Each structure stands twice: as C-alpha cells, then as structure tokens.
Tab-separated table of C-alpha atoms in Angstrom:
chain	number	residue	atom	x	y	z
A	1	MET	CA	11.160	-19.401	-16.691
A	2	THR	CA	9.554	-15.818	-17.491
A	3	THR	CA	7.795	-14.491	-20.284
A	4	ASN	CA	10.468	-11.914	-20.854
A	5	THR	CA	14.212	-11.361	-19.457
A	6	GLN	CA	13.765	-8.405	-17.012
A	7	ASN	CA	15.352	-9.054	-13.586
A	8	THR	CA	13.246	-9.073	-10.531
A	9	GLN	CA	13.581	-6.048	-8.555
A	10	ASN	CA	13.709	-7.780	-5.151
A	11	ASP	CA	15.316	-4.599	-3.520
A	12	GLN	CA	12.152	-2.273	-4.720
A	13	ALA	CA	9.018	-3.015	-2.430
A	14	ARG	CA	5.302	-2.350	-3.710
A	15	SER	CA	3.179	-0.759	-1.684
A	16	THR	CA	1.003	-2.873	0.118
A	17	GLY	CA	-2.306	-2.124	1.880
A	18	THR	CA	-4.167	-5.316	2.631
A	19	ILE	CA	-3.669	-8.312	1.236
A	20	LEU	CA	-6.321	-11.261	0.842
A	21	VAL	CA	-5.262	-14.707	0.730
A	22	THR	CA	-7.832	-17.014	-1.157
A	23	SER	CA	-7.606	-20.850	0.290
A	24	ALA	CA	-5.582	-19.346	3.505
A	25	SER	CA	-5.935	-22.667	5.589
A	26	GLY	CA	-4.687	-24.746	2.544
A	27	LYS	CA	-1.123	-26.153	1.692
A	28	THR	CA	-0.087	-22.937	0.060
A	29	GLY	CA	-2.415	-20.351	1.511
A	30	ARG	CA	-1.265	-20.707	4.682
A	31	ARG	CA	2.233	-20.367	4.055
A	32	VAL	CA	1.665	-17.494	2.030
A	33	ALA	CA	-0.266	-15.884	4.991
A	34	GLU	CA	2.279	-16.736	7.703
A	35	ARG	CA	5.032	-15.056	5.618
A	36	LEU	CA	3.432	-11.744	4.602
A	37	ALA	CA	2.454	-11.436	8.012
A	38	ALA	CA	5.854	-11.690	9.511
A	39	ARG	CA	6.420	-9.073	6.961
A	40	GLY	CA	4.404	-6.997	8.854
A	41	VAL	CA	1.751	-6.712	5.778
A	42	THR	CA	-1.801	-6.612	6.857
A	43	VAL	CA	-3.278	-10.016	5.834
A	44	ARG	CA	-6.826	-10.991	4.664
A	45	ALA	CA	-6.659	-14.568	5.578
A	46	GLY	CA	-9.890	-16.030	3.251
A	47	SER	CA	-11.343	-19.451	3.926
A	48	ARG	CA	-14.578	-21.179	4.625
A	49	THR	CA	-14.324	-21.232	8.738
A	50	GLY	CA	-12.182	-18.057	8.884
A	51	THR	CA	-12.409	-14.788	10.215
A	52	THR	CA	-12.910	-13.662	6.597
A	53	PRO	CA	-15.775	-15.931	4.920
A	54	PHE	CA	-14.321	-17.080	1.517
A	55	ASP	CA	-15.364	-20.177	-0.524
A	56	TRP	CA	-14.472	-21.059	-4.051
A	57	GLU	CA	-17.779	-22.899	-4.074
A	58	ALA	CA	-19.754	-19.691	-2.430
A	59	PRO	CA	-19.219	-16.876	-4.960
A	60	GLU	CA	-21.220	-14.541	-2.665
A	61	THR	CA	-18.672	-14.400	-0.373
A	62	TRP	CA	-15.815	-13.213	-2.977
A	63	ALA	CA	-16.891	-9.456	-3.198
A	64	PRO	CA	-16.837	-8.939	0.551
A	65	ALA	CA	-13.677	-10.468	1.034
A	66	LEU	CA	-12.215	-8.556	-1.993
A	67	GLN	CA	-13.750	-5.069	-0.717
A	68	GLY	CA	-11.158	-2.807	0.583
A	69	ALA	CA	-8.245	-5.143	-0.526
A	70	ASP	CA	-4.877	-3.841	-2.401
A	71	ALA	CA	-3.866	-7.466	-3.849
A	72	ALA	CA	-4.768	-10.897	-3.779
A	73	TYR	CA	-3.453	-14.694	-3.884
A	74	VAL	CA	-5.816	-16.263	-5.845
A	75	ALA	CA	-5.300	-20.167	-4.939
A	76	TYR	CA	-8.357	-21.723	-6.495
A	77	TYR	CA	-10.086	-24.919	-5.572
A	78	PRO	CA	-9.455	-27.736	-6.682
A	79	ASP	CA	-7.460	-27.047	-9.257
A	80	LEU	CA	-7.296	-24.518	-11.958
A	81	ALA	CA	-7.847	-27.211	-14.578
A	82	ALA	CA	-10.794	-28.100	-12.930
A	83	PRO	CA	-14.468	-27.641	-14.819
A	84	GLY	CA	-15.747	-24.371	-13.690
A	85	ALA	CA	-12.033	-22.731	-13.046
A	86	ALA	CA	-12.403	-20.772	-16.094
A	87	GLU	CA	-15.942	-19.106	-15.293
A	88	ALA	CA	-15.124	-18.643	-11.680
A	89	MET	CA	-11.706	-16.733	-12.685
A	90	SER	CA	-13.722	-14.422	-15.130
A	91	THR	CA	-16.106	-13.576	-12.049
A	92	PHE	CA	-13.832	-13.431	-9.782
A	93	GLY	CA	-11.561	-10.927	-11.943
A	94	ARG	CA	-14.416	-8.605	-12.752
A	95	LEU	CA	-14.946	-8.171	-8.844
A	96	ALA	CA	-11.452	-7.675	-7.890
A	97	ALA	CA	-11.344	-4.580	-10.999
A	98	GLU	CA	-14.740	-3.535	-9.188
A	99	SER	CA	-13.505	-3.685	-5.924
A	100	GLY	CA	-9.954	-2.021	-6.417
A	101	VAL	CA	-7.384	-4.227	-6.151
A	102	ARG	CA	-4.515	-3.470	-8.167
A	103	HIS	CA	-2.474	-6.666	-8.348
A	104	LEU	CA	-3.438	-10.413	-8.026
A	105	THR	CA	-0.743	-13.405	-8.482
A	106	LEU	CA	-2.486	-16.712	-9.510
A	107	LEU	CA	-1.184	-19.845	-8.695
A	108	SER	CA	-1.654	-22.123	-11.758
A	109	GLY	CA	-0.373	-25.860	-13.011
A	110	ARG	CA	2.561	-26.401	-15.175
A	111	GLY	CA	1.666	-27.943	-18.297
A	112	GLU	CA	-1.833	-27.612	-17.766
A	113	PRO	CA	-3.850	-26.781	-20.808
A	114	GLU	CA	-7.295	-25.974	-18.846
A	115	ALA	CA	-5.501	-24.032	-16.830
A	116	VAL	CA	-3.988	-21.596	-19.395
A	117	VAL	CA	-7.541	-21.002	-20.206
A	118	ALA	CA	-8.497	-20.165	-16.674
A	119	GLU	CA	-5.523	-17.984	-16.705
A	120	GLU	CA	-6.720	-16.098	-19.515
A	121	ALA	CA	-10.126	-15.669	-18.411
A	122	LEU	CA	-9.012	-14.227	-15.361
A	123	ARG	CA	-6.610	-11.510	-17.271
A	124	ALA	CA	-9.502	-10.823	-19.676
A	125	ALA	CA	-11.889	-10.094	-16.373
A	126	ALA	CA	-9.688	-8.144	-14.367
A	127	ASP	CA	-9.206	-5.341	-16.585
A	128	GLY	CA	-6.846	-2.796	-15.185
A	129	VAL	CA	-5.688	-5.234	-12.285
A	130	GLY	CA	-2.047	-6.463	-12.607
A	131	LEU	CA	-1.486	-9.949	-12.882
A	132	THR	CA	0.921	-12.314	-12.197
A	133	VAL	CA	0.576	-16.265	-12.917
A	134	VAL	CA	2.895	-19.095	-10.736
A	135	ARG	CA	2.719	-22.004	-12.347
A	136	ALA	CA	4.308	-24.698	-10.089
A	137	SER	CA	5.829	-28.461	-10.320
A	138	PHE	CA	3.694	-31.064	-8.128
A	139	PHE	CA	4.333	-29.736	-4.494
A	140	ALA	CA	6.529	-32.261	-2.330
A	141	GLN	CA	3.960	-31.499	0.734
A	142	ASN	CA	1.620	-33.688	-1.504
A	143	PHE	CA	3.319	-36.947	0.162
A	144	SER	CA	3.230	-35.833	3.629
A	145	GLU	CA	0.302	-33.408	4.432
A	146	GLY	CA	-1.958	-33.863	1.040
A	147	LEU	CA	-3.578	-36.416	-1.144
A	148	LEU	CA	-0.913	-39.332	-0.651
A	149	ALA	CA	0.196	-38.940	2.852
A	150	GLU	CA	-1.963	-41.611	4.007
A	151	GLY	CA	-0.451	-44.442	1.756
A	152	VAL	CA	2.973	-42.995	2.397
A	153	ALA	CA	2.328	-43.412	6.288
A	154	ALA	CA	1.116	-46.885	5.696
A	155	GLY	CA	3.946	-47.799	3.283
A	156	THR	CA	2.902	-47.902	-0.253
A	157	LEU	CA	2.818	-45.096	-2.620
A	158	VAL	CA	0.193	-45.648	-5.153
A	159	PHE	CA	-0.056	-43.082	-8.097
A	160	PRO	CA	-0.525	-43.232	-11.704
A	161	ALA	CA	2.685	-41.921	-12.739
A	162	GLY	CA	4.564	-44.655	-14.389
A	163	GLU	CA	8.300	-44.043	-14.594
A	164	THR	CA	7.910	-40.381	-14.658
A	165	VAL	CA	10.085	-38.012	-13.202
A	166	GLU	CA	8.586	-34.901	-11.598
A	167	PRO	CA	11.276	-32.062	-10.227
A	168	PHE	CA	9.060	-31.569	-7.232
A	169	ILE	CA	8.550	-28.144	-5.429
A	170	ASP	CA	8.685	-27.331	-1.596
A	171	ALA	CA	5.384	-25.146	-0.783
A	172	ASP	CA	7.861	-23.439	1.310
A	173	ASP	CA	10.059	-22.277	-1.506
A	174	LEU	CA	6.574	-21.559	-3.789
A	175	ALA	CA	5.304	-19.424	-0.724
A	176	ASP	CA	8.106	-17.484	-0.809
A	177	VAL	CA	7.980	-17.247	-4.678
A	178	VAL	CA	4.200	-15.612	-3.948
A	179	VAL	CA	4.996	-12.927	-1.354
A	180	GLU	CA	8.008	-11.834	-3.517
A	181	THR	CA	5.365	-11.367	-6.203
A	182	LEU	CA	3.073	-9.839	-4.002
A	183	THR	CA	5.288	-7.192	-2.529
A	184	ALA	CA	8.045	-6.173	-4.570
A	185	GLU	CA	7.709	-4.329	-8.213
A	186	GLY	CA	8.029	-5.749	-11.586
A	187	HIS	CA	5.962	-8.817	-11.650
A	188	ALA	CA	2.573	-7.135	-13.241
A	189	GLY	CA	2.309	-9.035	-16.544
A	190	ARG	CA	4.820	-11.871	-15.970
A	191	VAL	CA	4.575	-15.535	-15.911
A	192	HIS	CA	7.016	-17.216	-13.462
A	193	GLU	CA	7.315	-21.567	-13.697
A	194	VAL	CA	8.841	-22.877	-10.597
A	195	THR	CA	10.262	-26.236	-9.879
A	196	GLY	CA	12.458	-27.656	-7.561
A	197	PRO	CA	15.891	-28.317	-8.486
A	198	ALA	CA	16.067	-31.599	-10.116
A	199	PRO	CA	13.563	-33.920	-12.002
A	200	VAL	CA	12.848	-36.808	-9.557
A	201	SER	CA	11.002	-39.960	-9.956
A	202	PHE	CA	8.231	-41.508	-7.916
A	203	ALA	CA	10.430	-44.809	-7.125
A	204	GLU	CA	13.186	-42.266	-5.848
A	205	VAL	CA	10.866	-40.534	-3.764
A	206	ALA	CA	9.706	-43.560	-1.924
A	207	ALA	CA	13.138	-44.430	-1.468
A	208	GLU	CA	13.987	-40.848	0.092
A	209	ILE	CA	10.874	-41.274	2.096
A	210	SER	CA	12.121	-44.636	3.146
A	211	ARG	CA	15.845	-43.702	3.928
A	212	ALA	CA	14.909	-40.559	5.957
A	213	SER	CA	12.150	-41.921	8.023
A	214	GLY	CA	14.113	-45.371	8.481
A	215	ARG	CA	11.113	-47.337	7.474
A	216	PRO	CA	9.861	-48.907	4.146
A	217	VAL	CA	7.864	-47.154	1.454
A	218	VAL	CA	7.578	-48.796	-1.726
A	219	TYR	CA	6.028	-47.134	-4.812
A	220	GLU	CA	3.123	-48.810	-6.899
A	221	ALA	CA	2.832	-47.507	-10.373
A	222	MET	CA	-1.318	-48.109	-10.985
A	223	PRO	CA	-2.787	-47.196	-14.539
A	224	GLU	CA	-5.290	-44.339	-14.494
A	225	ALA	CA	-8.562	-46.502	-14.785
A	226	GLU	CA	-7.665	-48.454	-11.534
A	227	TYR	CA	-6.317	-45.435	-9.592
A	228	ALA	CA	-10.036	-43.671	-10.193
A	229	GLY	CA	-11.606	-46.844	-8.919
A	230	LEU	CA	-9.219	-46.699	-5.947
A	231	LEU	CA	-10.467	-43.118	-5.089
A	232	THR	CA	-14.239	-43.959	-5.418
A	233	GLY	CA	-13.320	-46.524	-2.385
A	234	PHE	CA	-12.501	-44.183	-0.673
A	235	GLY	CA	-15.460	-42.153	-1.186
A	236	LEU	CA	-14.941	-39.439	-3.686
A	237	PRO	CA	-17.551	-39.495	-6.170
A	238	ALA	CA	-16.941	-41.060	-9.775
A	239	PRO	CA	-16.682	-38.333	-11.926
A	240	GLU	CA	-14.487	-36.566	-9.408
A	241	ALA	CA	-12.056	-39.251	-9.154
A	242	GLU	CA	-12.045	-39.932	-12.635
A	243	TRP	CA	-11.189	-36.252	-13.601
A	244	LEU	CA	-8.520	-36.324	-10.859
A	245	ALA	CA	-6.679	-39.770	-11.881
A	246	ALA	CA	-6.991	-38.205	-15.840
A	247	LEU	CA	-5.194	-34.517	-14.324
A	248	PHE	CA	-2.824	-36.787	-12.699
A	249	ALA	CA	-1.934	-38.979	-15.569
A	250	THR	CA	-1.668	-36.028	-18.153
A	251	LEU	CA	0.770	-34.022	-15.940
A	252	LEU	CA	2.756	-36.855	-15.653
A	253	ASP	CA	3.068	-37.956	-18.475
A	254	GLY	CA	7.016	-36.801	-19.047
A	255	HIS	CA	6.026	-33.304	-20.758
A	256	ASN	CA	6.897	-31.586	-17.249
A	257	GLY	CA	10.254	-33.719	-16.516
A	258	TRP	CA	12.769	-30.791	-16.286
A	259	ALA	CA	13.568	-28.335	-13.751
A	260	THR	CA	13.306	-24.440	-14.678
A	261	ASP	CA	15.855	-22.099	-12.831
A	262	GLY	CA	12.193	-19.875	-11.564
A	263	VAL	CA	12.856	-19.951	-7.815
A	264	LYS	CA	16.825	-18.973	-8.121
A	265	ARG	CA	15.856	-15.852	-10.582
A	266	LEU	CA	13.221	-14.645	-7.984
A	267	LEU	CA	14.785	-15.142	-4.607
A	268	GLY	CA	18.328	-15.579	-5.526
A	269	ARG	CA	18.908	-19.171	-4.305
A	270	GLU	CA	18.048	-22.600	-5.603
A	271	PRO	CA	14.878	-24.507	-4.259
A	272	ARG	CA	15.117	-27.213	-2.149
A	273	SER	CA	15.322	-31.039	-3.349
A	274	PHE	CA	13.288	-33.700	-2.429
A	275	ALA	CA	16.019	-35.328	-0.301
A	276	ALA	CA	16.640	-32.137	1.739
A	277	PHE	CA	12.578	-32.044	1.940
A	278	ALA	CA	12.302	-35.895	2.861
A	279	ALA	CA	14.941	-35.639	5.654
A	280	ALA	CA	13.581	-32.244	7.296
A	281	THR	CA	9.894	-33.963	7.150
A	282	TRP	CA	10.492	-37.540	8.231
A	283	GLY	CA	14.047	-37.455	9.494
A	284	ASP	CA	15.016	-36.365	13.167
A	285	ALA	CA	14.429	-32.956	11.815
A	286	GLY	CA	10.946	-33.619	11.340
A	287	ALA	CA	9.913	-36.116	14.057
C-alpha cells in the first residue's frame, strides 16, 4: 500500500552518486549494499567495524559518514519504535540536510505507532531532502539469522505471539524494494507497506521449517512477561528484555494480520512465500 496512486516509475532511473547504507552489516543493510554494488552504484557501507565507521550509539560518526553522499538507506538499530529513536532521527535528518543529501529511504515497522513518531521526526528535520518510508512486516529471516534462530535450530520456537498470523516478508524482497526506492524516480514523499504474500501463523512457520529441514520444530506460545524473563536469562538487561517482549506482543496482537501488494506494486512480481523461503533455507537448496 502507498500513500497515493502514482505508479512507480521503474524505467526512470534516478541519478545516483554515493549511497550511504547504515547498519550495513545487518540483516537488511548487507543485502541492500550488495544489490546496489551489483548495479554499479558507489556504496558507502556504514557499520561499527567497517571502512566507514557508523554507529547509531555514537552520533559523532553520523556526519562524517553522510558527508558527500547523495542518498542514504536508514536502518535504525535496535528498532525505530525504541526509546530515543525519534531524537536520533531528528539529529540524523538535520545532519543529512546539512550534508547535501538529496534522498533518504527509511526502514520502518508496519503497525508501530512509536515508529511513526520517529518517521515524522526525520521528515521534519531533513528539510529539503526527499524521504521514502518503507514499512515492513516481520522478517522471515528472523527465524534463520536473527533472534529466533537458536531456538529453531534446537527444535523449539518460543515466542509471545499466541495464534496470531503474520505476512512474513523475505529480507531479500525488502532489499529489492529499498534499492528500487533509492535508484528510481517517483518515491520521494511516499510510504510503502511491504509484506509477504499471505499471513501465516507461528505454528505454520514451525511446520514449514520442519517440512523443509526434515527435523521437528515445535512452536511454543509464551506470555509476554514470561518471555521477557526468558530473554533476561539469556543475558539481556531487564529493561531491554521487557521492552522487546512488549514490542513483539504489540506487533503480533492481530492488527498486522493481513498482506499488502506493496512488493508487487514496486517490483512487478509477487513476494516470496514463507514456504518457499523455508525450502530454500532449510531444504536441500539451503543446505
């Protein structure tokens, strides 16, 4: 879904210079950087340990990374709904405008009211800079290379999601969308909501992983408070664990349990289903 009905102009390339990719070693940043480089775009990969130092917890790294960049992919860590995100977006937006950046694509969370506040902070601060917001559903890769991967590998998927369904998006599809917004005209001022093709329950996720991998994976629904305790047991500080558990419980209360056609609108193709993702990740093709 987009904020207007204007068709994406896939055949009209935007003149791109250097593109800064924040969180370039992360789940989406790495994929975006790889795709941009494959197109011959000059990529400035910003990360804590990369050649371009960039750390969301070290604001002094932001301006040097932005200097001379034409555009930037903004993937805020840990989440755009996190405490302090709006303030960070305000500062980052001001620095982007001062550095002469012409376009920003911001990764946001679908159905996160706090994330919308951060979106607006960036929009207000980045005066004169074109802004595209991509609101994404829960990543399929969270089960293979994220918070839930260890439990999946052990055969138990524990999460405070009850029987809620979610149209999980493949991070590869999301990266293709982001690259489109960074390299084609017609996206400034727009908000795109992107999801997978159909809602799937966590029990169905476990079943698909079991089918693809040939080993049993069982979903265990857990109350929010109990899940927060589980996270603290893994070494996460209590405030962060409680915030994360509350965020998951809020996101997965059913209000996001429907799919959009955002990927097809932007890319002209259907997004990859969770079943196809599972087969490629845990089946013979992913072995």
